[in-house]
Short mmCIF file of C-alpha atoms in Angstrom, two decimals:
data_model
loop_
_atom_site.label_atom_id
_atom_site.label_comp_id
_atom_site.label_asym_id
_atom_site.label_seq_id
_atom_site.Cartn_x
_atom_site.Cartn_y
_atom_site.Cartn_z
CA UNK A 695 -0.03 0.24 -0.22
CA UNK A 696 1.73 3.29 -1.25
CA UNK A 697 -0.70 5.60 0.68
CA UNK A 698 0.89 7.52 3.37
CA UNK A 699 2.43 5.67 6.99
CA UNK A 700 1.76 6.72 10.33
CA UNK A 701 5.72 6.75 10.34
CA UNK A 702 5.41 10.47 8.41
CA UNK A 703 3.22 11.83 10.85
CA UNK A 704 2.97 12.76 14.73
CA UNK A 705 1.20 9.83 16.92
CA UNK A 706 -3.05 10.63 17.11
CA UNK A 707 -4.82 8.29 18.81
CA UNK A 708 -8.69 8.62 19.06
CA UNK A 709 -12.23 7.60 21.16
CA UNK A 710 -14.96 6.94 18.68
CA UNK A 711 -17.61 5.78 20.91
CA UNK A 712 -21.15 5.47 19.25
CA UNK A 713 -23.46 7.14 21.77
CA UNK A 714 -26.34 4.31 21.92
CA UNK A 715 -26.74 4.30 25.09
CA UNK A 716 -24.28 3.60 28.71
CA UNK A 717 -21.00 2.64 28.02
CA UNK A 718 -19.98 -0.97 29.46
CA UNK A 719 -17.02 -2.30 31.16
CA UNK A 720 -15.67 -3.44 27.33
CA UNK A 721 -16.17 -0.21 25.89
CA UNK A 722 -14.32 1.12 28.93
CA UNK A 723 -11.33 -1.39 28.69
CA UNK A 724 -11.22 -0.03 25.17
CA UNK A 725 -11.10 3.33 25.58
CA UNK A 726 -8.62 3.00 28.24
CA UNK A 727 -6.10 1.25 26.10
CA UNK A 728 -6.67 3.43 22.91
CA UNK A 729 -5.58 6.45 25.51
CA UNK A 730 -2.71 4.72 27.03
CA UNK A 731 -1.12 3.41 23.41
CA UNK A 732 -1.26 7.21 22.26
CA UNK A 733 -0.07 8.98 25.14
CA UNK A 734 2.52 6.76 26.06
CA UNK A 735 3.92 7.69 22.77
CA UNK A 736 3.30 11.21 23.68
CA UNK A 737 0.85 11.48 21.52
CA UNK A 738 -2.35 13.36 20.86
CA UNK A 739 -6.12 11.83 21.35
CA UNK A 740 -9.25 13.08 20.00
CA UNK A 741 -12.69 12.52 20.35
CA UNK A 742 -15.19 11.63 17.33
CA UNK A 743 -18.82 10.79 17.87
CA UNK A 744 -20.05 8.24 15.95
CA UNK A 745 -23.54 9.32 16.32
CA UNK A 746 -24.91 8.63 12.82
CA UNK A 747 -27.66 6.78 13.55
CA UNK A 748 -30.71 9.18 14.56
CA UNK A 749 -33.11 6.38 15.91
CA UNK A 750 -30.51 5.25 18.07
CA UNK A 751 -27.99 8.10 18.96
CA UNK A 752 -28.57 10.93 21.13
CA UNK A 753 -27.46 14.26 22.28
CA UNK A 754 -28.19 13.20 25.74
CA UNK A 755 -26.00 9.77 25.16
CA UNK A 756 -23.20 11.80 23.79
CA UNK A 757 -22.94 14.00 26.69
CA UNK A 758 -22.74 11.19 28.81
CA UNK A 759 -20.35 9.42 27.13
CA UNK A 760 -17.83 12.84 27.68
CA UNK A 761 -18.80 12.64 31.09
CA UNK A 762 -18.02 8.71 32.07
CA UNK A 763 -14.86 9.18 29.62
CA UNK A 764 -13.98 12.26 32.17
CA UNK A 765 -15.19 10.13 35.19
CA UNK A 766 -13.02 7.23 34.36
CA UNK A 767 -9.39 10.14 34.05
CA UNK A 768 -9.54 9.80 30.01
CA UNK A 769 -8.90 13.30 28.34
CA UNK A 770 -8.46 14.34 24.88
CA UNK A 771 -7.09 17.19 22.50
CA UNK A 772 -10.04 18.74 20.35
CA UNK A 773 -13.55 19.88 20.11
CA UNK A 774 -15.48 16.86 20.10
CA UNK A 775 -16.58 16.26 16.31
CA UNK A 776 -20.37 14.97 15.90
CA UNK A 777 -20.39 12.27 12.55
CA UNK A 778 -23.96 13.62 12.55
CA UNK A 779 -22.67 17.08 11.48
CA UNK A 780 -20.76 15.83 9.22
CA UNK A 781 -22.67 14.72 6.04
CA UNK A 782 -21.54 17.18 3.42
CA UNK A 783 -17.82 15.35 3.69
CA UNK A 784 -19.58 11.88 3.28
CA UNK A 785 -21.47 12.89 0.10
CA UNK A 786 -18.26 14.50 -1.10
CA UNK A 787 -16.11 11.21 -0.61
CA UNK A 788 -19.57 8.92 -2.02
CA UNK A 789 -19.08 10.88 -5.23
CA UNK A 790 -15.72 10.64 -5.25
CA UNK A 791 -16.12 6.75 -5.78
CA UNK A 792 -19.50 6.98 -7.45
CA UNK A 793 -17.25 9.60 -10.56
CA UNK A 794 -14.66 6.31 -10.33
CA UNK A 795 -17.41 4.06 -11.26
CA UNK A 796 -17.40 2.08 -7.77
CA UNK A 797 -20.51 2.35 -6.93
CA UNK A 798 -23.66 0.67 -7.66
CA UNK A 799 -27.58 0.77 -6.57
CA UNK A 800 -28.86 -2.53 -4.26
CA UNK A 801 -32.60 -2.98 -4.21
CA UNK A 802 -32.68 -6.06 -2.56
CA UNK A 803 -34.41 -6.52 0.21
CA UNK A 804 -33.38 -8.27 3.35
CA UNK A 805 -34.72 -11.54 2.33
CA UNK A 806 -33.26 -11.04 -1.11
CA UNK A 807 -29.65 -10.35 0.09
CA UNK A 808 -29.74 -13.45 2.71
CA UNK A 809 -30.95 -15.23 -0.35
CA UNK A 810 -28.21 -13.97 -2.85
CA UNK A 811 -25.73 -14.29 -0.07
CA UNK A 812 -22.27 -16.56 -0.86
CA UNK A 813 -21.48 -18.95 1.66
CA UNK A 814 -21.15 -17.66 5.43
CA UNK A 815 -17.99 -16.65 6.74
CA UNK A 816 -16.22 -18.18 9.42
CA UNK A 817 -17.86 -15.99 12.01
CA UNK A 818 -21.48 -16.83 10.54
CA UNK A 819 -22.01 -13.15 8.71
CA UNK A 820 -23.23 -13.84 5.41
CA UNK A 821 -21.54 -12.13 2.22
CA UNK A 822 -23.13 -10.46 -0.49
CA UNK A 823 -22.80 -12.04 -3.72
CA UNK A 824 -23.10 -8.86 -5.90
CA UNK A 825 -26.61 -9.98 -7.34
CA UNK A 826 -27.30 -6.12 -8.05
CA UNK A 827 -24.27 -5.25 -9.94
CA UNK A 828 -25.17 -7.31 -12.32
CA UNK A 829 -28.67 -6.93 -13.12
CA UNK A 830 -29.36 -5.30 -16.68
CA UNK A 831 -30.54 -1.46 -16.88
CA UNK A 832 -34.15 -2.49 -17.98
CA UNK A 833 -34.57 -4.38 -14.48
CA UNK A 834 -33.05 -1.84 -12.46
CA UNK A 835 -35.12 1.04 -13.76
CA UNK A 836 -38.11 -1.40 -12.97
CA UNK A 837 -37.24 -1.72 -9.36
CA UNK A 838 -36.20 2.12 -8.90
CA UNK A 839 -40.02 2.88 -9.47
CA UNK A 840 -40.82 0.59 -6.41
CA UNK A 841 -37.88 1.07 -4.27
CA UNK A 842 -35.17 2.72 -2.68
CA UNK A 843 -31.88 1.34 -3.34
CA UNK A 844 -29.24 1.30 -0.87
CA UNK A 845 -26.00 2.05 -2.48
CA UNK A 846 -22.82 -0.63 -2.41
CA UNK A 847 -19.10 -0.42 -3.67
CA UNK A 848 -17.84 -2.70 -5.70
CA UNK A 849 -14.71 -4.58 -4.27
CA UNK A 850 -12.37 -6.54 -6.29
CA UNK A 851 -10.93 -10.17 -6.37
CA UNK A 852 -8.03 -8.88 -4.15
CA UNK A 853 -6.27 -10.00 -0.87
CA UNK A 854 -5.42 -7.43 1.09
CA UNK A 855 -3.16 -8.05 4.06
CA UNK A 856 -1.89 -5.93 6.77
CA UNK A 857 0.20 -6.02 10.54
CA UNK A 858 -1.93 -5.67 13.12
CA UNK A 859 -0.49 -4.62 16.34
CA UNK A 860 -2.03 -6.88 18.77
CA UNK A 861 -3.03 -9.62 16.29
CA UNK A 862 0.03 -10.19 13.94
CA UNK A 863 -0.29 -10.25 10.20
CA UNK A 864 -3.95 -10.34 8.82
CA UNK A 865 -5.19 -10.96 5.22
CA UNK A 866 -8.70 -11.06 3.61
CA UNK A 867 -9.79 -11.67 -0.19
CA UNK A 868 -12.06 -8.71 -0.33
CA UNK A 869 -14.65 -10.36 -2.86
CA UNK A 870 -14.69 -13.93 -1.17
CA UNK A 871 -14.64 -12.44 2.99
CA UNK A 872 -16.51 -9.26 2.38
CA UNK A 873 -18.29 -8.62 -0.75
CA UNK A 874 -19.75 -5.21 -1.66
CA UNK A 875 -20.63 -3.71 1.10
CA UNK A 876 -22.89 -0.62 1.65
CA UNK A 877 -21.48 2.66 1.75
CA UNK A 878 -25.10 4.43 2.24
CA UNK A 879 -28.41 2.89 3.39
CA UNK A 880 -31.74 3.07 1.72
CA UNK A 881 -32.79 5.79 4.08
CA UNK A 882 -29.46 8.06 3.14
CA UNK A 883 -27.73 7.52 6.35
CA UNK A 884 -23.98 7.03 5.00
CA UNK A 885 -22.57 3.65 6.17
CA UNK A 886 -20.14 3.23 9.09
CA UNK A 887 -17.16 2.66 7.13
CA UNK A 888 -17.36 5.28 5.01
CA UNK A 889 -17.54 7.65 7.60
CA UNK A 890 -14.99 6.14 9.86
CA UNK A 891 -12.38 5.90 6.72
CA UNK A 892 -13.26 9.62 6.53
CA UNK A 893 -13.14 11.22 9.15
CA UNK A 894 -9.95 9.16 10.29
CA UNK A 895 -8.52 11.02 7.49
CA UNK A 896 -9.84 14.52 8.33
CA UNK A 897 -8.86 14.23 11.95
CA UNK A 898 -5.13 13.68 11.44
CA UNK A 899 -5.61 9.84 12.85
CA UNK A 900 -2.44 7.72 13.59
CA UNK A 901 -3.21 5.06 15.47
CA UNK A 902 -7.02 3.59 15.32
CA UNK A 903 -6.95 0.61 18.58
CA UNK A 904 -10.56 -0.93 19.15
CA UNK A 905 -12.42 -4.15 19.90
CA UNK A 906 -11.23 -7.09 17.91
CA UNK A 907 -14.84 -7.38 16.71
CA UNK A 908 -14.05 -4.84 14.40
CA UNK A 909 -10.75 -6.60 13.15
CA UNK A 910 -12.74 -7.98 9.75
CA UNK A 911 -13.38 -4.33 9.19
CA UNK A 912 -9.59 -3.15 8.42
CA UNK A 913 -9.25 -4.36 5.19
CA UNK A 914 -12.01 -2.59 3.22
CA UNK A 915 -11.31 0.55 5.37
CA UNK A 916 -7.46 0.09 4.15
CA UNK A 917 -8.98 -0.20 0.65
CA UNK A 918 -11.46 2.60 0.72
CA UNK A 919 -8.19 4.75 2.07
CA UNK A 920 -6.81 4.11 -1.29
CA UNK A 921 -9.46 4.82 -2.82
CA UNK A 922 -9.92 8.07 -1.86
CA UNK A 923 -6.08 8.99 -1.44
CA UNK A 924 -6.27 9.08 2.33
CA UNK A 925 -3.42 7.77 4.17
CA UNK A 926 -3.47 4.72 6.97
CA UNK A 927 -2.89 4.20 10.26
CA UNK A 928 -1.82 1.61 12.27
CA UNK A 929 -4.61 -0.65 13.81
CA UNK A 930 -4.26 -2.30 17.03
CA UNK A 931 -7.29 -5.04 18.20
CA UNK A 932 -7.32 -5.56 21.31
CA UNK A 933 -9.29 -8.79 22.71
CA UNK A 934 -13.39 -8.23 23.87
CA UNK A 935 -14.76 -8.92 27.36
CA UNK A 936 -17.64 -10.85 27.33
CA UNK A 937 -21.18 -11.63 29.06
CA UNK A 938 -20.18 -14.77 31.35
CA UNK A 939 -22.49 -16.89 28.94
CA UNK A 940 -19.60 -16.22 25.74
CA UNK A 941 -21.48 -13.51 24.39
CA UNK A 942 -20.91 -10.03 23.57
CA UNK A 943 -21.43 -7.16 25.86
CA UNK A 944 -24.50 -5.13 24.71
CA UNK A 945 -25.82 -1.65 25.98
CA UNK A 946 -28.97 -2.72 25.29
CA UNK A 947 -28.61 -5.57 27.87
CA UNK A 948 -27.01 -2.95 30.27
CA UNK A 949 -23.91 -5.54 30.39
CA UNK A 950 -21.58 -4.48 33.19
CA UNK A 951 -22.93 -1.05 32.85
CA UNK A 952 -21.03 1.93 34.31
CA UNK A 953 -23.72 3.35 35.95
CA UNK A 954 -24.25 0.32 38.01
CA UNK A 955 -19.94 0.04 38.44
CA UNK A 956 -20.11 3.65 39.60
CA UNK A 957 -21.96 2.64 42.59
CA UNK A 958 -19.67 0.51 43.79
CA UNK A 959 -16.29 1.04 42.31
CA UNK A 960 -14.29 4.67 42.32
CA UNK A 961 -12.76 5.35 39.14
CA UNK A 962 -9.22 4.10 40.41
CA UNK A 963 -10.36 1.08 41.46
CA UNK A 964 -11.96 0.54 38.31
CA UNK A 965 -8.94 1.07 36.35
CA UNK A 966 -7.18 -0.89 38.43
CA UNK A 967 -9.11 -4.14 37.79
CA UNK A 968 -8.49 -3.69 33.56
CA UNK A 969 -4.63 -2.60 34.16
CA UNK A 970 -4.54 -6.06 35.69
CA UNK A 971 -6.43 -7.98 33.21
CA UNK A 972 -4.30 -5.84 30.58
CA UNK A 973 -1.05 -7.50 32.30
CA UNK A 974 0.15 -3.87 33.24
CA UNK A 975 0.56 -4.35 37.22
CA UNK A 976 1.36 -7.39 38.51
CA UNK A 977 -1.11 -7.28 41.24
CA UNK A 978 -4.63 -5.34 41.80
CA UNK A 979 -3.85 -2.09 43.30
CA UNK A 980 -6.28 0.96 42.50
CA UNK A 981 -3.96 3.60 40.17
CA UNK A 982 -4.89 6.53 37.81
CA UNK A 983 -4.65 6.22 33.56
CA UNK A 984 -1.65 8.85 33.64
CA UNK A 985 0.13 6.56 36.24
CA UNK A 986 -0.23 3.76 33.65
CA UNK A 987 1.58 5.75 30.77
CA UNK A 988 4.38 4.85 31.44
CA UNK A 989 3.93 0.93 32.08
CA UNK A 990 2.25 0.76 28.94
CA UNK A 991 3.11 -2.04 26.49
CA UNK A 992 1.82 -3.96 23.37
CA UNK A 993 3.66 -7.01 24.33
CA UNK A 994 1.94 -7.22 27.48
CA UNK A 995 -1.46 -7.16 26.76
CA UNK A 996 -3.64 -10.56 26.51
CA UNK A 997 -5.06 -11.81 22.72
CA UNK A 998 -7.78 -14.10 23.80
CA UNK A 999 -11.30 -12.36 24.66
CA UNK A 1000 -12.09 -12.71 28.18
CA UNK A 1001 -15.41 -13.66 29.79
CA UNK A 1002 -16.15 -11.33 32.94
CA UNK A 1003 -17.72 -12.31 35.82
CA UNK A 1004 -18.52 -9.65 38.74
CA UNK A 1005 -20.37 -11.17 41.80
CA UNK A 1006 -19.82 -10.34 45.78
CA UNK A 1007 -17.27 -7.71 44.75
CA UNK A 1008 -15.02 -9.96 42.72
CA UNK A 1009 -14.10 -9.59 39.18
CA UNK A 1010 -13.51 -13.00 37.59
CA UNK A 1011 -12.01 -12.85 34.16
CA UNK A 1012 -12.33 -16.32 31.22
CA UNK A 1013 -10.54 -16.85 28.25
CA UNK A 1014 -13.22 -17.82 25.63
CA UNK A 1015 -11.73 -20.81 24.19
CA UNK A 1016 -11.89 -22.90 27.52
CA UNK A 1017 -13.76 -21.13 29.91
CA UNK A 1018 -11.81 -22.01 33.02
CA UNK A 1019 -10.62 -19.05 35.25
CA UNK A 1020 -7.34 -17.83 33.92
CA UNK A 1021 -4.67 -16.17 36.86
CA UNK A 1022 -7.01 -12.96 37.15
CA UNK A 1023 -9.32 -13.84 39.78
CA UNK A 1024 -9.40 -10.24 41.13
CA UNK A 1025 -9.81 -9.66 44.96
CA UNK A 1026 -12.71 -7.26 46.35
CA UNK A 1027 -11.72 -3.97 46.15
#
């Protein structure tokens, strides 16, 4: 990949929360590690509120996210950026891709998308097979009279590889493992994949640290950066914190929700729990994020997802694969 690399630019990390509910322990884990990764290299930290979905994201939740980050002891160096106010930038990027002949309308219903999907990926997600890119003009015209399309980008038969700061070498066949993906929904809302690429470029982000559930999105974002002439950040995907049954923590289920945690723990007590899990301290002790800056190292971080069971003041972590306690049974605080 020929675009400008992070080595040519000052370090800049980012918070990019979706303000659709109260943050949970997994959100705090990712935010803490993203902040430490940037600050440990003397870098800036910027905040972007990914409030694209008007049905789920509100200003109330935006304000709450910022209060929660500040409570934890995490700061940022910019005026917060709201994606809901950046439609013009996404429209311009979309137009550039459209002019390059990379965009096409997709009229598939949900049922049709599933029926038209190629075999599912290993994680169970279906891959769209490009059905609508092959429709003749007369069929497209007929569908346009009765349906509003989503808009997809044509991906090539290309294997894209990159080196993740924690996960190591990662490769993805864009056509087989990703497929043509949506850049604008049928209701006109621009999709996450386009918005995040445009904003990371505009905000000067050089380092993206986020949960491993987004590892699969990285190759398509790198590919979009190439198409739009944007520099590539470096990426580090940290393990997820899971519910005791192995499912992902979810805001809608109020899993390990920060409001409940704040009623039991101080910020430094909570950071101490997370720092021990991250391998940054040898034994539990309350600690502030600022005190962890000189202790941060990618080599110390775990790679496996962990289930979290919090009861009677004791936080116990389990590995995703074997579901047995690891040496992270934390004392009550």
